[in-house]
Amino acid sequence: MQPDLFDNSSAVQPQILPLPDADVTYYPGWLSADEASRIKQQLEGELEWHQDTIKIYGKLVKIPRLQAWHGDPDAQYSYSGLSMTPAPWTNTLRDLRRQLTAHCQASFNSVLANWYRNGQDSMGMHADDEPELGSEPVIASLTLGHARPFVFMHKRSKRKSKVMLEHGSLLVMKGTTQQCYQHGIAKTARKIDDRINLTYRYIYASEQPNNA
Ligand SMILES: O=C(O)CCC(=O)C(=O)O
């Protein structure tokens, strides 16, 4: 059983997660519930959703969620062997980027959107540690829809912890978080509603990121 990092049921204050070797802050209610629902509905119709296929042990399998990649034209991203060319910013994504840039005091030139249609959709454990993200990326992750537990696993100690990502919440990972941890969203057999997650990132165009 993984320890819950927080009982965040009644919290509204930002919470620094007590993870050694990481820098992660959770902001419950970063968007109001109404605003988060309105944005979720807009994104459902506005983004270029698709279901990618990846090769695992030589077999082609569909990834268990829908995805969309939007951003500046040169923000090319490779992920699990997929090379993604960004679709243009939509008004909703651009407006959120403006708010997140001010909030995080960081630049974002792209966003990966994940749409978990039900409890069977998931994201395997991984780190956002591709070279084009730089060595200490700032990743701003918004949750719209049904709350899902977000699991962290320390790469060396293998110790797992989790935080429940609520509707309208923001999770900001920076510093050495990606170097030291993997994260993911597990499947659940429970009948649950869908969830959209947006992770804003900065992709460096060259092989040599200038914040390395
Ligand atoms: O849905 C989430 O909260 C996780 C998304 C994620 O891990 C990623 O986009 O790298």
mmCIF file of C-alpha atoms and ligand atoms in Angstrom:
data_model
loop_
_atom_site.group_PDB
_atom_site.id
_atom_site.type_symbol
_atom_site.label_atom_id
_atom_site.label_comp_id
_atom_site.label_asym_id
_atom_site.label_seq_id
_atom_site.Cartn_x
_atom_site.Cartn_y
_atom_site.Cartn_z
ATOM 1 C CA MET A 1 0.000 0.000 0.000
ATOM 2 C CA GLN A 2 1.464 3.365 -0.999
ATOM 3 C CA PRO A 3 1.306 6.108 1.612
ATOM 4 C CA ASP A 4 -0.981 9.042 0.757
ATOM 5 C CA LEU A 5 1.187 12.150 0.641
ATOM 6 C CA PHE A 6 -1.772 14.202 1.813
ATOM 7 C CA ASP A 7 -5.296 14.047 2.943
ATOM 8 C CA ASN A 8 -6.218 16.875 0.571
ATOM 9 C CA SER A 9 -9.989 16.592 0.965
ATOM 10 C CA SER A 10 -10.414 19.963 2.645
ATOM 11 C CA ALA A 11 -7.197 21.764 1.751
ATOM 12 C CA VAL A 12 -7.045 24.847 -0.433
ATOM 13 C CA GLN A 13 -3.517 26.013 0.391
ATOM 14 C CA PRO A 14 -0.589 25.051 -1.832
ATOM 15 C CA GLN A 15 1.133 21.974 -0.484
ATOM 16 C CA ILE A 16 4.804 21.149 -0.951
ATOM 17 C CA LEU A 17 4.967 17.386 -1.262
ATOM 18 C CA PRO A 18 7.414 15.819 1.204
ATOM 19 C CA LEU A 19 9.365 13.910 -1.457
ATOM 20 C CA PRO A 20 13.134 13.667 -0.951
ATOM 21 C CA ASP A 21 15.193 14.722 -4.028
ATOM 22 C CA ALA A 22 12.150 16.373 -5.637
ATOM 23 C CA ASP A 23 10.471 19.753 -5.902
ATOM 24 C CA VAL A 24 6.718 19.233 -6.267
ATOM 25 C CA THR A 25 3.902 21.568 -5.228
ATOM 26 C CA TYR A 26 0.214 20.700 -5.337
ATOM 27 C CA TYR A 27 -2.374 23.484 -5.690
ATOM 28 C CA PRO A 28 -5.887 22.170 -4.990
ATOM 29 C CA GLY A 29 -8.641 24.335 -6.489
ATOM 30 C CA TRP A 30 -6.237 26.260 -8.719
ATOM 31 C CA LEU A 31 -9.271 26.617 -10.982
ATOM 32 C CA SER A 32 -12.768 26.792 -9.499
ATOM 33 C CA ALA A 33 -14.873 23.679 -10.109
ATOM 34 C CA ASP A 34 -17.127 25.588 -12.535
ATOM 35 C CA GLU A 35 -14.198 27.024 -14.475
ATOM 36 C CA ALA A 36 -12.484 23.622 -14.652
ATOM 37 C CA SER A 37 -15.704 22.007 -15.970
ATOM 38 C CA ARG A 38 -16.158 24.766 -18.563
ATOM 39 C CA ILE A 39 -12.557 24.394 -19.776
ATOM 40 C CA LYS A 40 -12.825 20.592 -19.898
ATOM 41 C CA GLN A 41 -15.902 20.820 -22.115
ATOM 42 C CA GLN A 42 -14.155 23.268 -24.455
ATOM 43 C CA LEU A 43 -11.069 21.072 -24.759
ATOM 44 C CA GLU A 44 -13.123 17.965 -25.554
ATOM 45 C CA GLY A 45 -14.258 19.642 -28.774
ATOM 46 C CA GLU A 46 -11.286 21.860 -29.483
ATOM 47 C CA LEU A 47 -8.187 19.613 -29.348
ATOM 48 C CA GLU A 48 -6.853 17.204 -31.984
ATOM 49 C CA TRP A 49 -7.479 14.005 -30.013
ATOM 50 C CA HIS A 50 -6.123 10.730 -31.329
ATOM 51 C CA GLN A 51 -5.104 7.318 -30.006
ATOM 52 C CA ASP A 52 -1.501 6.492 -30.843
ATOM 53 C CA THR A 53 -0.052 3.032 -31.400
ATOM 54 C CA ILE A 54 3.311 2.042 -29.939
ATOM 55 C CA LYS A 55 5.491 -1.066 -30.273
ATOM 56 C CA ILE A 56 5.989 -3.131 -27.100
ATOM 57 C CA TYR A 57 8.206 -6.221 -27.419
ATOM 58 C CA GLY A 58 7.639 -6.132 -31.199
ATOM 59 C CA LYS A 59 3.829 -5.944 -30.890
ATOM 60 C CA LEU A 60 1.777 -2.913 -31.928
ATOM 61 C CA VAL A 61 -0.564 -1.789 -29.136
ATOM 62 C CA LYS A 62 -2.864 1.201 -28.777
ATOM 63 C CA ILE A 63 -1.949 3.435 -25.855
ATOM 64 C CA PRO A 64 -4.690 3.356 -23.186
ATOM 65 C CA ARG A 65 -5.883 6.977 -23.481
ATOM 66 C CA LEU A 66 -6.426 9.688 -26.086
ATOM 67 C CA GLN A 67 -3.735 12.314 -26.577
ATOM 68 C CA ALA A 68 -3.230 15.670 -28.254
ATOM 69 C CA TRP A 69 -0.027 17.666 -28.642
ATOM 70 C CA HIS A 70 -0.293 21.428 -29.192
ATOM 71 C CA GLY A 71 2.306 24.164 -29.149
ATOM 72 C CA ASP A 72 4.771 26.304 -31.069
ATOM 73 C CA PRO A 73 5.659 24.840 -34.512
ATOM 74 C CA ASP A 74 9.244 23.955 -33.513
ATOM 75 C CA ALA A 75 8.261 22.146 -30.289
ATOM 76 C CA GLN A 76 8.819 18.617 -31.658
ATOM 77 C CA TYR A 77 8.582 15.945 -28.986
ATOM 78 C CA SER A 78 9.553 12.268 -28.940
ATOM 79 C CA TYR A 79 7.852 10.059 -26.401
ATOM 80 C CA SER A 80 7.776 6.246 -26.147
ATOM 81 C CA GLY A 81 9.137 6.050 -29.692
ATOM 82 C CA LEU A 82 6.448 8.449 -31.001
ATOM 83 C CA SER A 83 7.549 11.624 -32.702
ATOM 84 C CA MET A 84 4.931 14.311 -32.289
ATOM 85 C CA THR A 85 4.524 17.501 -34.308
ATOM 86 C CA PRO A 86 2.440 20.054 -32.437
ATOM 87 C CA ALA A 87 -0.981 21.198 -33.585
ATOM 88 C CA PRO A 88 -1.477 24.974 -33.210
ATOM 89 C CA TRP A 89 -2.434 26.596 -29.910
ATOM 90 C CA THR A 90 -6.161 26.951 -29.344
ATOM 91 C CA ASN A 91 -7.560 30.003 -27.519
ATOM 92 C CA THR A 92 -8.256 27.936 -24.393
ATOM 93 C CA LEU A 93 -4.756 26.425 -24.295
ATOM 94 C CA ARG A 94 -3.143 29.810 -24.968
ATOM 95 C CA ASP A 95 -5.106 31.455 -22.171
ATOM 96 C CA LEU A 96 -4.118 28.723 -19.694
ATOM 97 C CA ARG A 97 -0.496 29.044 -20.817
ATOM 98 C CA ARG A 98 -0.586 32.774 -20.005
ATOM 99 C CA GLN A 99 -1.906 32.069 -16.498
ATOM 100 C CA LEU A 100 0.564 29.238 -15.871
ATOM 101 C CA THR A 101 3.536 31.277 -17.121
ATOM 102 C CA ALA A 102 2.674 34.005 -14.613
ATOM 103 C CA HIS A 103 2.001 31.526 -11.820
ATOM 104 C CA CYS A 104 5.116 29.374 -12.317
ATOM 105 C CA GLN A 105 7.435 32.155 -13.544
ATOM 106 C CA ALA A 106 8.497 29.739 -16.292
ATOM 107 C CA SER A 107 8.109 29.525 -20.083
ATOM 108 C CA PHE A 108 6.006 26.859 -21.804
ATOM 109 C CA ASN A 109 6.035 26.311 -25.569
ATOM 110 C CA SER A 110 3.882 23.182 -25.751
ATOM 111 C CA VAL A 111 1.297 21.101 -23.957
ATOM 112 C CA LEU A 112 0.599 17.371 -23.919
ATOM 113 C CA ALA A 113 -3.088 16.636 -23.307
ATOM 114 C CA ASN A 114 -4.204 13.201 -22.065
ATOM 115 C CA TRP A 115 -7.857 12.146 -22.016
ATOM 116 C CA TYR A 116 -8.533 9.185 -19.693
ATOM 117 C CA ARG A 117 -11.967 8.012 -20.863
ATOM 118 C CA ASN A 118 -12.603 5.720 -17.872
ATOM 119 C CA GLY A 119 -10.776 3.723 -15.185
ATOM 120 C CA GLN A 120 -9.221 1.422 -17.772
ATOM 121 C CA ASP A 121 -7.270 4.302 -19.287
ATOM 122 C CA SER A 122 -3.905 4.884 -17.661
ATOM 123 C CA MET A 123 -0.327 6.152 -18.030
ATOM 124 C CA GLY A 124 2.571 3.793 -17.269
ATOM 125 C CA MET A 125 5.336 4.758 -14.848
ATOM 126 C CA HIS A 126 7.862 7.019 -16.577
ATOM 127 C CA ALA A 127 9.904 10.185 -16.071
ATOM 128 C CA ASP A 128 9.669 13.263 -18.259
ATOM 129 C CA ASP A 129 13.425 13.123 -18.734
ATOM 130 C CA GLU A 130 13.867 13.268 -22.506
ATOM 131 C CA PRO A 131 16.903 15.419 -23.469
ATOM 132 C CA GLU A 132 14.734 17.995 -25.273
ATOM 133 C CA LEU A 133 13.079 18.887 -21.923
ATOM 134 C CA GLY A 134 16.387 19.972 -20.368
ATOM 135 C CA SER A 135 17.876 18.599 -17.157
ATOM 136 C CA GLU A 136 15.519 20.282 -14.663
ATOM 137 C CA PRO A 137 12.225 20.846 -16.480
ATOM 138 C CA VAL A 138 9.293 22.742 -15.009
ATOM 139 C CA ILE A 139 6.166 20.697 -15.755
ATOM 140 C CA ALA A 140 2.786 22.254 -14.941
ATOM 141 C CA SER A 141 0.040 19.616 -14.815
ATOM 142 C CA LEU A 142 -3.667 20.525 -14.674
ATOM 143 C CA THR A 143 -6.473 18.112 -13.834
ATOM 144 C CA LEU A 144 -9.967 18.541 -15.290
ATOM 145 C CA GLY A 145 -12.518 15.883 -14.421
ATOM 146 C CA HIS A 146 -12.562 12.808 -12.238
ATOM 147 C CA ALA A 147 -9.831 12.718 -9.563
ATOM 148 C CA ARG A 148 -7.132 10.069 -10.091
ATOM 149 C CA PRO A 149 -4.233 9.085 -7.822
ATOM 150 C CA PHE A 150 -0.860 10.178 -9.184
ATOM 151 C CA VAL A 151 1.877 7.774 -8.126
ATOM 152 C CA PHE A 152 5.518 8.755 -7.623
ATOM 153 C CA MET A 153 8.287 6.157 -7.411
ATOM 154 C CA HIS A 154 11.803 7.099 -6.348
ATOM 155 C CA LYS A 155 14.119 5.692 -9.025
ATOM 156 C CA ARG A 156 16.781 4.495 -6.557
ATOM 157 C CA SER A 157 14.880 3.469 -3.423
ATOM 158 C CA LYS A 158 11.748 2.340 -5.392
ATOM 159 C CA ARG A 159 9.664 3.891 -2.586
ATOM 160 C CA LYS A 160 6.184 4.790 -3.826
ATOM 161 C CA SER A 161 3.894 7.623 -2.694
ATOM 162 C CA LYS A 162 0.743 9.075 -4.179
ATOM 163 C CA VAL A 163 -1.289 12.244 -4.285
ATOM 164 C CA MET A 164 -4.927 12.467 -5.395
ATOM 165 C CA LEU A 165 -5.222 14.971 -8.246
ATOM 166 C CA GLU A 166 -8.588 16.685 -7.833
ATOM 167 C CA HIS A 167 -10.746 18.498 -10.400
ATOM 168 C CA GLY A 168 -9.275 21.977 -11.027
ATOM 169 C CA SER A 169 -5.963 21.206 -9.315
ATOM 170 C CA LEU A 170 -2.464 22.071 -10.493
ATOM 171 C CA LEU A 171 0.662 20.004 -9.810
ATOM 172 C CA VAL A 172 4.017 21.670 -10.522
ATOM 173 C CA MET A 173 7.119 19.463 -10.776
ATOM 174 C CA LYS A 174 10.562 21.025 -11.129
ATOM 175 C CA GLY A 175 14.208 20.793 -10.033
ATOM 176 C CA THR A 176 15.499 17.216 -9.900
ATOM 177 C CA THR A 177 12.026 15.604 -9.769
ATOM 178 C CA GLN A 178 12.329 13.985 -13.207
ATOM 179 C CA GLN A 179 15.912 12.858 -12.551
ATOM 180 C CA CYS A 180 14.968 11.125 -9.301
ATOM 181 C CA TYR A 181 11.355 9.948 -9.764
ATOM 182 C CA GLN A 182 9.031 8.161 -12.126
ATOM 183 C CA HIS A 183 5.315 8.922 -12.085
ATOM 184 C CA GLY A 184 2.146 7.438 -13.536
ATOM 185 C CA ILE A 185 -1.624 6.944 -13.388
ATOM 186 C CA ALA A 186 -2.754 3.359 -12.677
ATOM 187 C CA LYS A 187 -5.836 1.620 -14.046
ATOM 188 C CA THR A 188 -8.753 1.069 -11.693
ATOM 189 C CA ALA A 189 -11.633 -1.415 -11.862
ATOM 190 C CA ARG A 190 -13.940 1.204 -10.329
ATOM 191 C CA LYS A 191 -16.573 2.774 -12.621
ATOM 192 C CA ILE A 192 -15.353 6.348 -12.853
ATOM 193 C CA ASP A 193 -15.894 9.353 -15.090
ATOM 194 C CA ASP A 194 -13.356 10.693 -17.501
ATOM 195 C CA ARG A 195 -10.466 13.049 -16.808
ATOM 196 C CA ILE A 196 -8.417 15.395 -18.982
ATOM 197 C CA ASN A 197 -4.858 16.202 -17.940
ATOM 198 C CA LEU A 198 -2.751 18.973 -19.471
ATOM 199 C CA THR A 199 1.008 19.016 -18.964
ATOM 200 C CA TYR A 200 2.628 22.271 -20.047
ATOM 201 C CA ARG A 201 6.319 21.959 -20.917
ATOM 202 C CA TYR A 202 9.200 23.729 -22.605
ATOM 203 C CA ILE A 203 10.831 21.801 -25.446
ATOM 204 C CA TYR A 204 14.335 22.827 -26.521
ATOM 205 C CA ALA A 205 14.767 22.677 -30.284
ATOM 206 C CA SER A 206 18.434 21.667 -30.280
ATOM 207 C CA GLU A 207 20.169 18.537 -28.916
ATOM 208 C CA GLN A 208 21.940 20.724 -26.350
ATOM 209 C CA PRO A 209 19.353 22.376 -24.089
ATOM 210 C CA ASN A 210 20.691 25.653 -22.749
ATOM 211 C CA ASN A 211 19.550 24.924 -19.183
ATOM 212 C CA ALA A 212 21.399 21.587 -19.026
HETATM 213 O O1 LIG B 1 -2.387 12.373 -16.236
HETATM 214 C C1 LIG B 1 -1.467 12.713 -15.493
HETATM 215 O O2 LIG B 1 -1.638 13.356 -14.474
HETATM 216 C C2 LIG B 1 -0.064 12.261 -15.844
HETATM 217 C C3 LIG B 1 0.423 12.806 -17.158
HETATM 218 C C4 LIG B 1 1.860 12.479 -17.371
HETATM 219 O O3 LIG B 1 2.476 11.780 -16.611
HETATM 220 C C5 LIG B 1 2.561 13.012 -18.524
HETATM 221 O O4 LIG B 1 1.932 13.656 -19.394
HETATM 222 O O5 LIG B 1 3.785 12.797 -18.606
#
